[in-house]
Short mmCIF file of C-alpha atoms and ligand atoms in Angstrom, two decimals:
data_model
loop_
_atom_site.label_atom_id
_atom_site.label_comp_id
_atom_site.label_asym_id
_atom_site.label_seq_id
_atom_site.Cartn_x
_atom_site.Cartn_y
_atom_site.Cartn_z
CA MET A 1 6.62 10.53 20.37
CA ASN A 2 6.20 12.65 16.91
CA LYS A 3 4.63 10.28 14.69
CA ILE A 4 5.03 10.64 10.74
CA ALA A 5 3.45 8.44 8.25
CA LEU A 6 4.23 7.97 4.12
CA ILE A 7 1.39 6.50 2.81
CA THR A 8 2.31 5.85 -0.70
CA GLY A 9 -0.78 5.73 -3.23
CA ALA A 10 -2.81 7.59 -1.47
CA SER A 11 -4.73 9.95 -3.05
CA ARG A 12 -7.59 7.62 -3.66
CA GLY A 13 -8.91 4.04 -2.12
CA ILE A 14 -7.37 1.83 0.40
CA GLY A 15 -4.27 4.51 0.82
CA ALA A 16 -6.38 7.45 0.94
CA ALA A 17 -8.40 5.88 3.99
CA THR A 18 -5.13 4.79 5.71
CA ALA A 19 -3.99 8.74 5.60
CA ILE A 20 -7.54 9.88 7.07
CA LYS A 21 -7.27 7.05 9.65
CA LEU A 22 -3.86 8.03 10.79
CA ALA A 23 -4.24 11.40 10.92
CA SER A 24 -7.29 10.71 13.19
CA LYS A 25 -4.90 8.95 15.93
CA GLY A 26 -2.49 11.63 15.81
CA TYR A 27 0.01 10.81 12.70
CA LYS A 28 1.27 13.74 10.76
CA VAL A 29 1.17 12.13 7.31
CA CYS A 30 1.92 12.45 3.74
CA ILE A 31 -0.05 11.91 1.08
CA ASN A 32 2.02 10.04 -1.82
CA TYR A 33 0.12 9.93 -5.58
CA ILE A 34 1.09 9.77 -9.31
CA ARG A 35 -1.42 11.91 -11.39
CA ASN A 36 -4.06 12.62 -9.63
CA SER A 37 -3.35 15.80 -7.81
CA LYS A 38 -6.90 17.14 -6.98
CA ALA A 39 -7.74 13.67 -5.29
CA ALA A 40 -4.24 13.87 -3.16
CA ALA A 41 -5.70 17.65 -2.44
CA SER A 42 -8.74 16.47 -1.28
CA VAL A 43 -7.67 13.74 1.39
CA CYS A 44 -4.97 16.61 2.61
CA ASP A 45 -7.57 19.34 2.95
CA SER A 46 -10.07 16.62 4.60
CA ILE A 47 -7.56 15.86 7.11
CA ASN A 48 -5.97 19.70 7.37
CA GLU A 49 -9.60 21.08 7.83
CA LEU A 50 -10.15 18.47 11.10
CA GLY A 51 -7.14 20.02 12.66
CA GLY A 52 -4.71 17.14 11.26
CA THR A 53 -1.43 17.82 9.69
CA ALA A 54 -1.26 16.30 5.85
CA ILE A 55 0.87 17.03 2.78
CA SER A 56 1.09 15.82 -0.50
CA PHE A 57 3.72 14.81 -2.90
CA LYS A 58 3.85 13.37 -6.27
CA ALA A 59 5.95 10.90 -6.90
CA ASP A 60 6.57 7.88 -9.08
CA VAL A 61 7.32 5.24 -6.33
CA SER A 62 8.91 2.74 -8.19
CA LYS A 63 11.60 4.69 -9.21
CA GLN A 64 14.51 5.21 -7.07
CA GLN A 65 15.49 8.97 -7.95
CA GLU A 66 11.45 10.07 -7.11
CA VAL A 67 11.79 7.99 -3.76
CA ARG A 68 14.77 9.67 -2.49
CA ARG A 69 12.68 13.46 -3.73
CA LEU A 70 9.45 12.40 -1.88
CA PHE A 71 11.78 11.16 1.54
CA SER A 72 13.65 14.37 1.73
CA TYR A 73 10.83 16.41 0.96
CA ILE A 74 8.59 15.16 4.17
CA GLN A 75 11.83 15.49 6.38
CA THR A 76 12.13 19.11 5.21
CA GLU A 77 8.35 19.77 5.89
CA LEU A 78 7.31 17.17 8.72
CA GLY A 79 10.88 15.55 10.25
CA GLU A 80 11.66 11.65 9.36
CA VAL A 81 9.22 9.39 8.43
CA THR A 82 8.50 6.90 11.35
CA HIS A 83 5.90 4.69 10.10
CA LEU A 84 5.68 3.78 6.19
CA VAL A 85 2.72 2.24 4.19
CA ASN A 86 3.61 0.47 0.98
CA ASN A 87 0.22 0.70 -0.41
CA VAL A 88 0.81 1.50 -4.02
CA GLY A 89 -0.41 -1.42 -6.26
CA ILE A 90 -1.58 -1.64 -9.36
CA LEU A 91 -3.55 -3.99 -12.05
CA PHE A 92 -4.22 -4.29 -16.05
CA THR A 93 -7.06 -5.63 -18.14
CA LYS A 94 -7.98 -9.06 -16.53
CA THR A 95 -6.93 -11.80 -19.06
CA ASP A 96 -5.61 -15.34 -19.16
CA PHE A 97 -1.73 -15.92 -18.88
CA THR A 98 -1.40 -16.71 -22.25
CA GLN A 99 -2.23 -12.76 -23.41
CA ILE A 100 0.26 -10.87 -20.53
CA THR A 101 3.05 -9.37 -22.30
CA ALA A 102 6.06 -9.42 -20.73
CA GLU A 103 6.03 -5.50 -20.83
CA ARG A 104 2.97 -5.90 -18.79
CA PHE A 105 4.45 -8.30 -16.39
CA SER A 106 7.69 -6.03 -15.55
CA GLU A 107 5.48 -3.08 -15.24
CA ILE A 108 3.29 -4.77 -12.53
CA LEU A 109 6.07 -5.89 -10.86
CA ASN A 110 8.46 -2.77 -10.95
CA THR A 111 5.22 -0.78 -9.36
CA ASN A 112 3.98 -3.25 -7.21
CA VAL A 113 7.38 -4.80 -5.79
CA MET A 114 9.86 -2.55 -6.67
CA SER A 115 8.03 0.46 -5.18
CA ALA A 116 7.74 -1.44 -1.51
CA PHE A 117 11.72 -2.16 -1.55
CA LEU A 118 12.71 0.90 -2.66
CA CYS A 119 10.63 3.05 -0.13
CA SER A 120 11.64 0.51 2.67
CA GLN A 121 15.15 0.66 1.73
CA GLU A 122 15.53 4.66 1.92
CA PHE A 123 12.99 4.14 5.16
CA VAL A 124 15.65 2.38 7.15
CA LYS A 125 18.62 4.27 5.59
CA ARG A 126 17.64 7.54 7.36
CA GLY A 127 18.30 7.39 10.91
CA ASP A 128 17.19 5.32 14.02
CA SER A 129 13.08 6.69 14.63
CA GLN A 130 11.33 4.21 12.50
CA CYS A 131 8.77 2.12 13.92
CA ALA A 132 6.94 0.25 11.57
CA ILE A 133 5.68 -0.86 8.01
CA VAL A 134 2.92 -2.73 6.84
CA ASN A 135 2.72 -3.55 2.89
CA VAL A 136 -0.30 -4.07 1.63
CA SER A 137 -0.95 -7.20 -0.10
CA SER A 138 -3.68 -9.22 -1.34
CA ALA A 139 -5.52 -12.12 -1.08
CA ALA A 140 -4.54 -12.84 -4.97
CA ALA A 141 -1.12 -13.95 -3.42
CA ARG A 142 -2.86 -17.13 -1.92
CA THR A 143 -5.19 -17.62 -5.24
CA GLY A 144 -2.85 -16.95 -8.01
CA SER A 145 -5.82 -14.78 -9.68
CA PRO A 146 -5.93 -17.81 -12.64
CA PHE A 147 -7.28 -16.41 -15.84
CA GLU A 148 -7.42 -13.08 -14.54
CA TYR A 149 -4.51 -11.34 -13.22
CA LEU A 150 -1.83 -14.05 -12.52
CA ASP A 151 0.77 -10.97 -13.19
CA TYR A 152 -0.63 -9.03 -10.17
CA ALA A 153 -0.58 -12.09 -8.00
CA ALA A 154 2.98 -13.16 -8.85
CA SER A 155 3.53 -9.21 -7.45
CA LYS A 156 1.38 -9.95 -4.40
CA GLY A 157 3.26 -13.22 -3.99
CA ALA A 158 6.80 -11.60 -4.09
CA LEU A 159 5.61 -8.74 -1.78
CA ASP A 160 4.51 -11.43 1.04
CA THR A 161 8.10 -12.64 0.78
CA LEU A 162 9.75 -9.40 1.02
CA THR A 163 7.69 -8.72 4.24
CA LYS A 164 9.15 -11.80 5.89
CA GLY A 165 12.44 -11.43 5.01
CA LEU A 166 12.42 -8.08 5.66
CA SER A 167 10.70 -8.41 9.18
CA VAL A 168 13.63 -10.75 10.13
CA GLU A 169 16.62 -8.28 8.86
CA LEU A 170 14.53 -5.50 10.94
CA ALA A 171 13.54 -7.16 14.06
CA SER A 172 16.72 -6.33 16.19
CA LYS A 173 16.55 -2.78 14.94
CA ASN A 174 13.70 -2.66 16.86
CA ILE A 175 11.29 -1.98 13.16
CA ARG A 176 8.59 -4.18 12.49
CA VAL A 177 7.36 -5.10 9.45
CA ASN A 178 3.93 -6.71 8.49
CA ALA A 179 1.14 -7.10 5.63
CA VAL A 180 -2.62 -7.23 5.32
CA ARG A 181 -4.22 -9.14 2.53
CA PRO A 182 -7.22 -7.43 1.52
CA GLY A 183 -9.94 -9.46 -0.46
CA PHE A 184 -12.59 -7.61 -2.55
CA ILE A 185 -12.57 -3.94 -1.59
CA GLU A 186 -14.83 -1.49 -2.97
CA THR A 187 -12.07 0.98 -4.69
CA ASP A 188 -11.29 2.07 -8.14
CA ILE A 189 -8.74 -0.58 -8.81
CA HIS A 190 -11.78 -2.68 -10.49
CA SER A 191 -12.17 -0.47 -13.17
CA ASP A 192 -8.26 -0.28 -14.35
CA GLY A 193 -9.05 -3.86 -14.35
CA GLY A 194 -12.05 -3.65 -16.79
CA GLU A 195 -14.92 -4.63 -14.52
CA PRO A 196 -16.21 -2.03 -11.87
CA ASP A 197 -18.66 -3.97 -11.01
CA ARG A 198 -16.58 -6.31 -9.72
CA VAL A 199 -16.96 -6.78 -6.36
CA LYS A 200 -20.75 -7.07 -6.25
CA ARG A 201 -20.62 -9.61 -8.89
CA LEU A 202 -18.34 -11.83 -6.31
CA SER A 203 -20.05 -11.07 -3.28
CA SER A 204 -22.14 -14.17 -3.22
CA GLN A 205 -18.52 -15.68 -3.05
CA ILE A 206 -17.53 -13.94 0.25
CA PRO A 207 -18.60 -15.71 3.44
CA MET A 208 -19.62 -12.78 4.56
CA GLY A 209 -21.43 -12.16 1.91
CA ARG A 210 -20.12 -8.53 0.97
CA GLY A 211 -17.23 -6.90 -0.36
CA GLY A 212 -15.24 -4.60 2.08
CA SER A 213 -14.58 -0.94 2.61
CA ALA A 214 -10.92 0.91 2.01
CA GLN A 215 -11.99 1.71 5.54
CA GLU A 216 -12.17 -1.34 7.16
CA VAL A 217 -8.79 -2.24 5.64
CA ALA A 218 -7.22 0.83 6.99
CA ASN A 219 -8.43 0.05 10.23
CA THR A 220 -6.32 -3.30 10.12
CA ILE A 221 -3.32 -1.77 9.06
CA ALA A 222 -3.69 1.41 11.84
CA TRP A 223 -3.49 -1.36 14.25
CA LEU A 224 -0.60 -2.89 12.77
CA LEU A 225 1.40 0.06 12.75
CA SER A 226 0.10 0.92 16.31
CA GLU A 227 2.23 0.21 19.73
CA GLU A 228 -0.92 -2.26 20.24
CA ALA A 229 0.75 -4.57 17.88
CA SER A 230 4.42 -3.99 19.56
CA TYR A 231 5.29 -8.00 19.15
CA VAL A 232 3.57 -8.55 16.03
CA THR A 233 5.96 -8.83 13.22
CA GLY A 234 6.49 -10.93 9.82
CA SER A 235 2.83 -11.37 10.27
CA PHE A 236 -0.11 -11.62 7.69
CA ILE A 237 -3.79 -10.02 8.26
CA ASP A 238 -6.28 -11.25 5.77
CA VAL A 239 -9.11 -8.75 5.43
CA ALA A 240 -11.31 -10.51 3.17
CA GLY A 241 -14.40 -11.72 5.03
CA GLY A 242 -13.51 -14.77 4.80
CA LYS A 243 -12.30 -15.52 1.02
P1 NAP B 1 -6.79 2.31 -6.10
O1 NAP B 1 -7.56 2.88 -5.46
O2 NAP B 1 -6.48 2.13 -7.46
O3 NAP B 1 -5.33 3.68 -5.87
C1 NAP B 1 -4.22 3.40 -6.07
C2 NAP B 1 -3.66 4.56 -5.68
O4 NAP B 1 -1.99 4.36 -5.92
C3 NAP B 1 -3.38 5.75 -6.33
O5 NAP B 1 -3.64 6.86 -4.98
C4 NAP B 1 -2.67 5.88 -7.35
O6 NAP B 1 -2.41 7.63 -7.52
C5 NAP B 1 -1.79 5.69 -6.66
N1 NAP B 1 -0.26 4.76 -7.55
C6 NAP B 1 -0.28 4.11 -8.67
N2 NAP B 1 1.01 3.89 -8.85
C7 NAP B 1 1.63 4.47 -8.44
C8 NAP B 1 2.77 4.59 -8.32
N3 NAP B 1 4.00 4.23 -9.27
N4 NAP B 1 3.65 5.75 -7.45
C9 NAP B 1 3.06 6.53 -6.58
N5 NAP B 1 1.58 6.17 -6.49
C10 NAP B 1 0.81 5.39 -7.18
O7 NAP B 1 -6.00 0.87 -5.29
P2 NAP B 1 -6.73 0.50 -4.11
O8 NAP B 1 -7.97 -0.13 -4.60
O9 NAP B 1 -6.91 1.24 -3.03
O10 NAP B 1 -5.28 -0.64 -4.01
C11 NAP B 1 -4.19 -0.27 -2.59
C12 NAP B 1 -3.73 -1.18 -2.47
O11 NAP B 1 -4.51 -2.27 -2.00
C13 NAP B 1 -2.88 -1.80 -3.88
O12 NAP B 1 -1.49 -2.43 -3.29
C14 NAP B 1 -3.89 -3.16 -4.24
O13 NAP B 1 -3.01 -3.98 -4.83
C15 NAP B 1 -4.01 -3.36 -2.77
N6 NAP B 1 -5.55 -4.50 -2.74
C16 NAP B 1 -6.85 -4.04 -2.99
C17 NAP B 1 -7.69 -4.69 -3.39
C18 NAP B 1 -9.19 -4.15 -3.75
O14 NAP B 1 -9.89 -4.82 -3.68
N7 NAP B 1 -9.35 -2.87 -3.57
C19 NAP B 1 -7.48 -5.94 -3.00
C20 NAP B 1 -6.38 -6.30 -2.68
C21 NAP B 1 -5.30 -5.58 -2.61
P3 NAP B 1 -3.40 8.74 -8.44
O15 NAP B 1 -4.67 8.99 -7.71
O16 NAP B 1 -2.37 9.69 -8.64
O17 NAP B 1 -3.52 7.93 -9.43
#
């Protein structure tokens, strides 16, 4: 079977590691990104140089028109997407609840939840070769991230609910829908929150005593997408070192 994976937000971090992992397992991959074309090209190059097949496409996946353009481009270049990783997620400077504006809350929900909804809908609408979706949630969905990222945590809670409902709606079509919930993972996202060294600071609170790598999350995503997980749907895997 021709396996074609779309990984949203794959120019950096967990998305990039997932694209590289899937390419090593024989998937043709599309690296989606929003701004950083240099980083996206570098992920593509590293895959193509190793004999894999990767393309990149700039699209804001919180916007329906751009999602449609993204899927059409992949269809033309590689064929229909068979495996989808809804990885895009953003956060803003950590702050307590009273300082979160309505605009900020709305932007977080729009990017973190709407993107997964739109991409999943487009994915399912486009034929009958689709196999699996993995949503990248967060341990924040369990903790609520009080005093730091309540808006972000709420968006991940919504993503978990979307995962559950979608897994049931799509089960009879044989499309599996699961989620991973990473804990503290070393990526650029912590700089966006205003604390690049966040993972180091919090390491002592993690039962395994360290933060995780993007590669460790990618390995779990790749397993959930694979045939080895053929009877797994509507499930959530914490990739959080015991936290
Ligand atoms: P990251 O390093 O900050 O990378 C974010 C990626 O998303 C980049 O490729 C960025 O593209 C892309 N992006 C952002 N908004 C986009 C949009 N609207 N449309 C298309 N692409 C967009 O993030 P990360 O830490 O790898 O996080 C990946 C996922 O894991 C997120 O859902 C995050 O919530 C989740 N997660 C992360 C952690 C952690 O500790 N790192 C923990 C729990 C959950 P550009 O390069 O073009 O900017």
